[in-house]
Amino acid sequence: SQQGEEDPQALSIQEGENATMNCSYKTSINNLQWYRQNSGRGLVHLILIRSNEREKHSGRLRVTLDTSKKSSSLLITASRAADTASYFCATATGGGNKLTFGTGTQLKVEL
Amino acid sequence: DAGVIQSPRHEVTEMGQEVTLRCKPISGHDYLFWYRQTMMRGLELLIYFNNNVPIDDSGMPEDRFSAKMPNASFSTLKIQPSEPRDSAVYFCASSSHGGQGGYEQYFGPGTRLTVT
């Protein structure tokens, strides 16, 4: 079964609004990563947060990690049409190199 | 850097034929991963290599699938014989030395395989 499950499965917002996606996982992790996938393309790494970190920022992205609840959230602020894509969380266990991907959130940002 | 290179980008074949997918990782990366993505099962890790050695092939569906990495700059994923249920997008990804905590993976554009 999937280690990570994203919520919601689909999200539609207006340009300029914030988008929040959540990820829940089942086992202890080494780190958690978020990836973006545009339609018909490969995945692109966005941000990595380690198990001993609680929050991380990168540009318009903010990721939080709550290991006690086994959950993470990705916030995209001031969304743009170009942010339209699927977003996946991926958890790394053990040595940290093997990733298990979640089911993804499809984000649509409308003009 | 050209990124991870995969070929072919699209492959259409008939059931029973052999299919070979190819991947060139980013130079200097010592980990290589093969994934399969379908609507039903999402993104699944099939196998990964470290320094050309297979580390975990527990995701390989069955004996019809095999993967090799003869050198640091080339890997193949072979399906023989292919079946319609193998239709999917196959991604190759690479990353540098993981160490404690791991590192991000860089994905290729994928090979869309259709088996009729």
mmCIF file of C-alpha atoms in Angstrom:
data_model
loop_
_atom_site.group_PDB
_atom_site.id
_atom_site.type_symbol
_atom_site.label_atom_id
_atom_site.label_comp_id
_atom_site.label_asym_id
_atom_site.label_seq_id
_atom_site.Cartn_x
_atom_site.Cartn_y
_atom_site.Cartn_z
ATOM 1 C CA SER A 1 0.000 0.000 0.000
ATOM 2 C CA GLN A 2 1.065 3.601 -0.440
ATOM 3 C CA GLN A 3 3.176 5.000 2.365
ATOM 4 C CA GLY A 4 1.918 8.506 1.765
ATOM 5 C CA GLU A 5 -1.550 9.680 0.982
ATOM 6 C CA GLU A 6 -2.238 13.214 -0.121
ATOM 7 C CA ASP A 7 -5.312 15.193 0.712
ATOM 8 C CA PRO A 8 -7.177 16.545 -1.143
ATOM 9 C CA GLN A 9 -6.972 14.427 -4.289
ATOM 10 C CA ALA A 10 -7.861 17.481 -6.363
ATOM 11 C CA LEU A 11 -7.821 21.203 -5.651
ATOM 12 C CA SER A 12 -8.999 24.088 -7.807
ATOM 13 C CA ILE A 13 -8.216 27.683 -6.828
ATOM 14 C CA GLN A 14 -7.961 31.145 -8.353
ATOM 15 C CA GLU A 15 -4.658 32.723 -9.215
ATOM 16 C CA GLY A 16 -3.281 34.641 -6.269
ATOM 17 C CA GLU A 17 -4.834 32.367 -3.665
ATOM 18 C CA ASN A 18 -2.871 30.027 -1.431
ATOM 19 C CA ALA A 19 -2.927 26.262 -1.955
ATOM 20 C CA THR A 20 -2.451 23.791 0.874
ATOM 21 C CA MET A 21 -1.877 20.089 0.377
ATOM 22 C CA ASN A 22 -1.504 17.511 3.111
ATOM 23 C CA CYS A 23 0.339 14.223 3.264
ATOM 24 C CA SER A 24 -0.039 11.448 5.797
ATOM 25 C CA TYR A 25 2.266 8.494 6.145
ATOM 26 C CA LYS A 26 2.429 5.323 8.193
ATOM 27 C CA THR A 27 5.951 4.501 9.348
ATOM 28 C CA SER A 28 8.910 6.366 10.794
ATOM 29 C CA ILE A 29 10.803 8.309 8.165
ATOM 30 C CA ASN A 30 14.273 9.610 7.488
ATOM 31 C CA ASN A 31 13.062 12.530 5.411
ATOM 32 C CA LEU A 32 10.017 13.638 3.431
ATOM 33 C CA GLN A 33 10.162 15.219 0.000
ATOM 34 C CA TRP A 34 7.683 17.003 -2.221
ATOM 35 C CA TYR A 35 7.702 16.724 -6.003
ATOM 36 C CA ARG A 36 5.742 18.369 -8.800
ATOM 37 C CA GLN A 37 4.691 16.685 -12.020
ATOM 38 C CA ASN A 38 3.392 18.614 -14.973
ATOM 39 C CA SER A 39 1.178 16.692 -17.359
ATOM 40 C CA GLY A 40 3.213 14.310 -19.501
ATOM 41 C CA ARG A 41 6.492 15.145 -17.773
ATOM 42 C CA GLY A 42 8.821 13.648 -15.209
ATOM 43 C CA LEU A 43 8.746 14.618 -11.558
ATOM 44 C CA VAL A 44 10.637 17.644 -10.340
ATOM 45 C CA HIS A 45 11.972 17.888 -6.805
ATOM 46 C CA LEU A 46 10.639 20.853 -4.834
ATOM 47 C CA ILE A 47 11.802 20.557 -1.253
ATOM 48 C CA LEU A 48 13.187 18.069 1.265
ATOM 49 C CA ILE A 49 12.533 18.194 4.998
ATOM 50 C CA ARG A 50 14.399 15.950 7.386
ATOM 51 C CA SER A 51 12.773 14.129 10.286
ATOM 52 C CA ASN A 52 14.367 16.460 12.827
ATOM 53 C CA GLU A 53 13.049 19.579 11.088
ATOM 54 C CA ARG A 54 9.597 21.082 11.604
ATOM 55 C CA GLU A 55 9.361 23.718 8.904
ATOM 56 C CA LYS A 56 11.167 24.694 5.749
ATOM 57 C CA HIS A 57 10.756 27.460 3.188
ATOM 58 C CA SER A 58 11.766 27.779 -0.432
ATOM 59 C CA GLY A 59 10.503 30.783 -2.337
ATOM 60 C CA ARG A 60 6.691 30.611 -2.341
ATOM 61 C CA LEU A 61 6.757 27.112 -0.827
ATOM 62 C CA ARG A 62 6.407 26.300 2.851
ATOM 63 C CA VAL A 63 6.569 22.746 4.150
ATOM 64 C CA THR A 64 5.784 21.586 7.646
ATOM 65 C CA LEU A 65 6.415 18.204 9.194
ATOM 66 C CA ASP A 66 4.765 16.756 12.285
ATOM 67 C CA THR A 67 6.370 13.407 13.043
ATOM 68 C CA SER A 68 4.092 12.796 16.027
ATOM 69 C CA LYS A 69 1.086 12.907 13.704
ATOM 70 C CA LYS A 70 2.979 11.408 10.770
ATOM 71 C CA SER A 71 1.869 14.214 8.524
ATOM 72 C CA SER A 72 3.247 16.994 6.361
ATOM 73 C CA SER A 73 1.750 19.930 4.547
ATOM 74 C CA LEU A 74 2.831 21.891 1.493
ATOM 75 C CA LEU A 75 1.692 25.489 1.188
ATOM 76 C CA ILE A 76 2.055 27.374 -2.081
ATOM 77 C CA THR A 77 1.469 31.072 -1.555
ATOM 78 C CA ALA A 78 0.232 33.527 -4.191
ATOM 79 C CA SER A 79 -0.434 30.750 -6.678
ATOM 80 C CA ARG A 80 0.054 31.207 -10.409
ATOM 81 C CA ALA A 81 -1.433 29.434 -13.405
ATOM 82 C CA ALA A 82 2.000 27.861 -13.948
ATOM 83 C CA ASP A 83 1.627 26.064 -10.604
ATOM 84 C CA THR A 84 -1.036 23.844 -12.176
ATOM 85 C CA ALA A 85 0.361 20.329 -11.781
ATOM 86 C CA SER A 86 0.189 17.200 -9.641
ATOM 87 C CA TYR A 87 2.045 17.324 -6.345
ATOM 88 C CA PHE A 88 3.417 14.236 -4.632
ATOM 89 C CA CYS A 89 4.902 13.651 -1.245
ATOM 90 C CA ALA A 90 7.540 10.954 -0.917
ATOM 91 C CA THR A 91 8.901 9.427 2.239
ATOM 92 C CA ALA A 92 12.391 8.058 2.714
ATOM 93 C CA THR A 93 12.982 5.340 5.241
ATOM 94 C CA GLY A 94 16.026 3.414 6.395
ATOM 95 C CA GLY A 95 19.148 4.747 4.726
ATOM 96 C CA GLY A 96 17.153 7.530 3.154
ATOM 97 C CA ASN A 97 17.601 6.692 -0.506
ATOM 98 C CA LYS A 98 14.507 4.621 -1.244
ATOM 99 C CA LEU A 99 11.420 6.780 -1.720
ATOM 100 C CA THR A 100 7.798 5.732 -1.453
ATOM 101 C CA PHE A 101 5.463 8.122 -3.228
ATOM 102 C CA GLY A 102 1.969 9.111 -2.234
ATOM 103 C CA THR A 103 -1.093 9.240 -4.416
ATOM 104 C CA GLY A 104 -0.742 12.891 -5.370
ATOM 105 C CA THR A 105 -2.858 16.048 -5.343
ATOM 106 C CA GLN A 106 -3.952 17.534 -8.654
ATOM 107 C CA LEU A 107 -3.814 21.321 -8.381
ATOM 108 C CA LYS A 108 -5.497 23.555 -10.894
ATOM 109 C CA VAL A 109 -4.909 27.290 -10.702
ATOM 110 C CA GLU A 110 -7.356 29.273 -12.772
ATOM 111 C CA LEU A 111 -6.867 32.774 -14.122
ATOM 112 C CA ASP B 1 23.966 19.225 -17.565
ATOM 113 C CA ALA B 2 21.505 17.402 -19.826
ATOM 114 C CA GLY B 3 19.690 15.786 -16.946
ATOM 115 C CA VAL B 4 18.525 12.178 -16.914
ATOM 116 C CA ILE B 5 18.066 10.906 -20.450
ATOM 117 C CA GLN B 6 15.605 8.167 -21.350
ATOM 118 C CA SER B 7 14.928 6.463 -24.636
ATOM 119 C CA PRO B 8 12.706 5.850 -26.384
ATOM 120 C CA ARG B 9 10.150 8.444 -25.298
ATOM 121 C CA HIS B 10 7.301 6.393 -26.710
ATOM 122 C CA GLU B 11 7.119 2.695 -27.444
ATOM 123 C CA VAL B 12 4.223 0.792 -28.950
ATOM 124 C CA THR B 13 4.616 -2.946 -29.213
ATOM 125 C CA GLU B 14 2.560 -6.073 -29.528
ATOM 126 C CA MET B 15 1.971 -8.529 -26.740
ATOM 127 C CA GLY B 16 4.749 -11.081 -26.502
ATOM 128 C CA GLN B 17 7.461 -8.830 -27.884
ATOM 129 C CA GLU B 18 10.593 -7.878 -25.984
ATOM 130 C CA VAL B 19 10.862 -4.266 -24.864
ATOM 131 C CA THR B 20 14.060 -2.525 -23.762
ATOM 132 C CA LEU B 21 14.008 0.849 -22.067
ATOM 133 C CA ARG B 22 17.205 2.834 -21.667
ATOM 134 C CA CYS B 23 18.456 5.385 -19.190
ATOM 135 C CA LYS B 24 21.500 7.595 -18.839
ATOM 136 C CA PRO B 25 21.774 9.069 -15.335
ATOM 137 C CA ILE B 26 23.256 12.422 -14.449
ATOM 138 C CA SER B 27 27.044 12.230 -14.468
ATOM 139 C CA GLY B 28 28.434 11.724 -10.972
ATOM 140 C CA HIS B 29 25.239 10.339 -9.516
ATOM 141 C CA ASP B 30 25.732 6.953 -7.889
ATOM 142 C CA TYR B 31 22.101 5.958 -7.372
ATOM 143 C CA LEU B 32 19.746 4.980 -10.181
ATOM 144 C CA PHE B 33 16.057 4.192 -9.798
ATOM 145 C CA TRP B 34 13.436 2.704 -12.118
ATOM 146 C CA TYR B 35 9.768 3.586 -11.478
ATOM 147 C CA ARG B 36 6.499 2.722 -13.149
ATOM 148 C CA GLN B 37 3.502 5.062 -13.116
ATOM 149 C CA THR B 38 -0.095 4.057 -13.849
ATOM 150 C CA MET B 39 -3.429 5.582 -12.993
ATOM 151 C CA MET B 40 -4.419 2.552 -10.958
ATOM 152 C CA ARG B 41 -1.241 2.009 -8.925
ATOM 153 C CA GLY B 42 0.392 5.417 -8.937
ATOM 154 C CA LEU B 43 4.175 5.678 -8.909
ATOM 155 C CA GLU B 44 5.906 2.437 -7.940
ATOM 156 C CA LEU B 45 9.609 1.831 -7.382
ATOM 157 C CA LEU B 46 10.704 -1.200 -9.384
ATOM 158 C CA ILE B 47 14.421 -1.439 -8.620
ATOM 159 C CA TYR B 48 17.341 0.730 -7.637
ATOM 160 C CA PHE B 49 21.098 0.527 -8.033
ATOM 161 C CA ASN B 50 23.996 1.953 -6.055
ATOM 162 C CA ASN B 51 27.354 2.120 -7.823
ATOM 163 C CA ASN B 52 25.939 -0.124 -10.570
ATOM 164 C CA VAL B 53 24.916 -2.845 -8.104
ATOM 165 C CA PRO B 54 21.212 -3.711 -7.662
ATOM 166 C CA ILE B 55 20.249 -2.966 -4.067
ATOM 167 C CA ASP B 56 16.518 -3.566 -3.932
ATOM 168 C CA ASP B 57 14.487 -5.253 -6.658
ATOM 169 C CA SER B 58 11.492 -6.088 -4.496
ATOM 170 C CA GLY B 59 9.268 -3.921 -6.676
ATOM 171 C CA MET B 60 9.965 -5.821 -9.887
ATOM 172 C CA PRO B 61 6.581 -7.319 -10.762
ATOM 173 C CA GLU B 62 7.699 -10.708 -12.002
ATOM 174 C CA ASP B 63 10.388 -12.611 -13.834
ATOM 175 C CA ARG B 64 9.427 -11.009 -17.111
ATOM 176 C CA PHE B 65 11.130 -7.838 -15.879
ATOM 177 C CA SER B 66 14.885 -7.485 -15.616
ATOM 178 C CA ALA B 67 17.204 -4.521 -15.138
ATOM 179 C CA LYS B 68 20.917 -4.065 -15.625
ATOM 180 C CA MET B 69 23.455 -1.360 -15.062
ATOM 181 C CA PRO B 70 26.667 -2.361 -16.878
ATOM 182 C CA ASN B 71 28.395 0.937 -16.087
ATOM 183 C CA ALA B 72 27.849 4.211 -14.270
ATOM 184 C CA SER B 73 26.339 5.937 -17.286
ATOM 185 C CA PHE B 74 23.844 3.418 -18.602
ATOM 186 C CA SER B 75 20.994 1.228 -17.422
ATOM 187 C CA THR B 76 18.339 -0.861 -19.133
ATOM 188 C CA LEU B 77 14.960 -2.175 -18.095
ATOM 189 C CA LYS B 78 13.805 -5.125 -20.153
ATOM 190 C CA ILE B 79 10.376 -6.743 -20.360
ATOM 191 C CA GLN B 80 10.209 -10.121 -22.044
ATOM 192 C CA PRO B 81 7.579 -11.088 -23.037
ATOM 193 C CA SER B 82 5.513 -7.924 -22.758
ATOM 194 C CA GLU B 83 1.815 -7.976 -21.829
ATOM 195 C CA PRO B 84 -0.935 -5.340 -22.142
ATOM 196 C CA ARG B 85 -0.914 -4.815 -18.363
ATOM 197 C CA ASP B 86 2.675 -3.570 -18.644
ATOM 198 C CA SER B 87 1.388 -0.457 -20.384
ATOM 199 C CA ALA B 88 2.528 2.481 -18.260
ATOM 200 C CA VAL B 89 4.980 5.344 -18.102
ATOM 201 C CA TYR B 90 8.404 4.176 -16.949
ATOM 202 C CA PHE B 91 10.666 6.701 -15.270
ATOM 203 C CA CYS B 92 14.339 6.566 -14.528
ATOM 204 C CA ALA B 93 15.752 8.773 -11.778
ATOM 205 C CA SER B 94 19.192 9.336 -10.326
ATOM 206 C CA SER B 95 20.617 10.880 -7.199
ATOM 207 C CA SER B 96 23.974 11.497 -5.614
ATOM 208 C CA HIS B 97 25.409 9.826 -2.539
ATOM 209 C CA GLY B 98 22.674 9.621 0.033
ATOM 210 C CA GLY B 99 24.486 9.528 3.293
ATOM 211 C CA GLN B 100 22.416 10.191 6.355
ATOM 212 C CA GLY B 101 19.135 11.693 5.334
ATOM 213 C CA GLY B 102 19.136 11.013 1.639
ATOM 214 C CA TYR B 103 19.054 13.380 -1.288
ATOM 215 C CA GLU B 104 16.564 14.468 -3.901
ATOM 216 C CA GLN B 105 16.053 12.420 -7.016
ATOM 217 C CA TYR B 106 16.227 13.777 -10.540
ATOM 218 C CA PHE B 107 13.740 12.239 -12.927
ATOM 219 C CA GLY B 108 13.966 11.658 -16.641
ATOM 220 C CA PRO B 109 11.089 12.518 -19.005
ATOM 221 C CA GLY B 110 9.806 8.951 -18.979
ATOM 222 C CA THR B 111 9.034 6.312 -21.591
ATOM 223 C CA ARG B 112 5.369 5.826 -22.387
ATOM 224 C CA LEU B 113 4.926 2.123 -23.161
ATOM 225 C CA THR B 114 1.824 0.798 -24.855
ATOM 226 C CA VAL B 115 1.459 -2.960 -25.312
ATOM 227 C CA THR B 116 -1.365 -3.990 -27.622
#
